[in-house]
Amino acid sequence: MKTFPFIYNGPREFIQSLQPKEWADFFLGELNPRFSVTAIKAKVVSVIDETSDAKTLVLKPNWLWKGFQSGQHVPVTVEIGGRRVTRFFSLSSHPKDKYLHITVKRQKGGLVSNFLNQNIKTGDLLELGEASGEFVLTKDVPNELLFLAGGSGITPIHSILKELQAIKYSGKAKLLYFVRSYDDIILKSSLESIAKDANWLTIHYIFSEIPKEGFSSGFLSKEILDQHVSNLKTSSVYVCGPSPMQTKALSLLEGLPVKSELFLLPGQNQTNVKKEGTVDVFLTLSHKTIQVKGERSILEELEEQGIYPQSGCRMGICHTCVCKKQTGEVTDLSNGEKSQLGEENIQICVSRAESNLELEL
Ligand code: FES
């Protein structure tokens, strides 16, 4: 087989190892780094500062991108310190916009959200997966809609509002946006331009940390709902925000049609369990035994020790982290249920070790 020293100076073995699709990727990548037949690559066309800790990345994906529905999220893979890391972000643009937008708020301890905010610039490439998620409008759009957004949970709701604008929605919608302060409102000018353009949308900002005259303050509560929503019993509700807000919303809205999307912050998988001692986790494929405390998800505890299994959403949605548990007991952190002791597949991002384990990793 011929080598191509004039294009690629790598060893002959590298060229010989390429499969047909990889060959195509290799040559296409020489033409334009965004071109690929195997991966959805997106070029960063511009970066917009939304607040002091949130940016919108404007992306031009390649031909493998199949589109999305307003409200869905997308896996974004970046290489940080030599390892590929994937996280899910909601798309904040409308499906018919020229470019994709993802709006990313920096999270304390958030590896990827901090990386995207600090390092990504115009011209960079990101790798995307396919869009997915059920946090979308129903086919028959209800006449009365209530949106409850918390912090960066506004991003999929912003996309849904743009969809309502596009279909010339004729009902009534209300957005209660819970955010730390006036300066932390994400996508403010776009939200207000939708509201200005449409007589169907009312927006209320509610500040949890720094009150502002003329605005409500506090967290989601019955009082705040009573104060702002007169038609709660007949509304269809969309909730997107951090876990405490989500839990509160679901308890306040019991019996109503509610769609919700959870935004987990780093570390929220843990359930504050303090344990004495450690348990052994034997990784059968790499023949390693490590000790973990069993206080947090197995994924977090492995990463803490420099072992980085595949992961994506880190909240039990995407199944990227599924691996076979051969023996041992885990707790499923999404519902608190304990597993059987025998063989089964587990999602290590939402599983906590309860006993010694054998994992096919
Ligand atoms: S990383 Fe998505 S389910 Fe675990």
mmCIF file with all atom_site columns, C-alpha atoms and ligand atoms in Angstrom, residues 88 299 310-322 347-350, ligand 1:
data_model
loop_
_atom_site.group_PDB
_atom_site.id
_atom_site.type_symbol
_atom_site.label_atom_id
_atom_site.label_alt_id
_atom_site.label_comp_id
_atom_site.label_asym_id
_atom_site.label_entity_id
_atom_site.label_seq_id
_atom_site.pdbx_PDB_ins_code
_atom_site.Cartn_x
_atom_site.Cartn_y
_atom_site.Cartn_z
_atom_site.occupancy
_atom_site.B_iso_or_equiv
_atom_site.pdbx_formal_charge
_atom_site.auth_seq_id
_atom_site.auth_comp_id
_atom_site.auth_asym_id
_atom_site.auth_atom_id
_atom_site.pdbx_PDB_model_num
ATOM   1  C  CA  . PHE A 1 88  ? -25.319 17.435 26.951 1.00 0.00 ? 88  PHE A CA  1
ATOM   2  C  CA  . LEU A 1 299 ? -18.475 7.419  37.690 1.00 0.00 ? 299 LEU A CA  1
ATOM   3  C  CA  . GLN A 1 310 ? -17.171 6.818  28.652 1.00 0.00 ? 310 GLN A CA  1
ATOM   4  C  CA  . SER A 1 311 ? -19.857 9.207  29.846 1.00 0.00 ? 311 SER A CA  1
ATOM   5  C  CA  . GLY A 1 312 ? -22.296 11.676 28.362 1.00 0.00 ? 312 GLY A CA  1
ATOM   6  C  CA  . CYS A 1 313 ? -25.223 13.300 30.118 1.00 0.00 ? 313 CYS A CA  1
ATOM   7  C  CA  . ARG A 1 314 ? -24.154 12.163 33.617 1.00 0.00 ? 314 ARG A CA  1
ATOM   8  C  CA  . MET A 1 315 ? -27.798 12.103 34.646 1.00 0.00 ? 315 MET A CA  1
ATOM   9  C  CA  . GLY A 1 316 ? -29.047 8.687  33.551 1.00 0.00 ? 316 GLY A CA  1
ATOM   10 C  CA  . ILE A 1 317 ? -30.480 9.710  30.187 1.00 0.00 ? 317 ILE A CA  1
ATOM   11 C  CA  . CYS A 1 318 ? -28.083 8.869  27.370 1.00 0.00 ? 318 CYS A CA  1
ATOM   12 C  CA  . HIS A 1 319 ? -26.886 5.365  28.394 1.00 0.00 ? 319 HIS A CA  1
ATOM   13 C  CA  . THR A 1 320 ? -23.306 6.187  27.291 1.00 0.00 ? 320 THR A CA  1
ATOM   14 C  CA  . CYS A 1 321 ? -21.940 5.033  30.640 1.00 0.00 ? 321 CYS A CA  1
ATOM   15 C  CA  . VAL A 1 322 ? -23.767 1.697  30.821 1.00 0.00 ? 322 VAL A CA  1
ATOM   16 C  CA  . GLN A 1 347 ? -25.528 3.279  34.507 1.00 0.00 ? 347 GLN A CA  1
ATOM   17 C  CA  . ILE A 1 348 ? -22.497 4.207  36.551 1.00 0.00 ? 348 ILE A CA  1
ATOM   18 C  CA  . CYS A 1 349 ? -23.300 7.934  36.455 1.00 0.00 ? 349 CYS A CA  1
ATOM   19 C  CA  . VAL A 1 350 ? -26.372 7.316  38.611 1.00 0.00 ? 350 VAL A CA  1
HETATM 20 S  S1  . FES B 2 .   ? -23.626 9.298  31.207 1.00 0.00 ? 1   FES B S1  1
HETATM 21 FE FE1 . FES B 2 .   ? -25.592 9.368  30.273 1.00 0.00 ? 1   FES B FE1 1
HETATM 22 S  S2  . FES B 2 .   ? -26.598 7.728  31.316 1.00 0.00 ? 1   FES B S2  1
HETATM 23 FE FE2 . FES B 2 .   ? -24.716 7.856  32.321 1.00 0.00 ? 1   FES B FE2 1
#
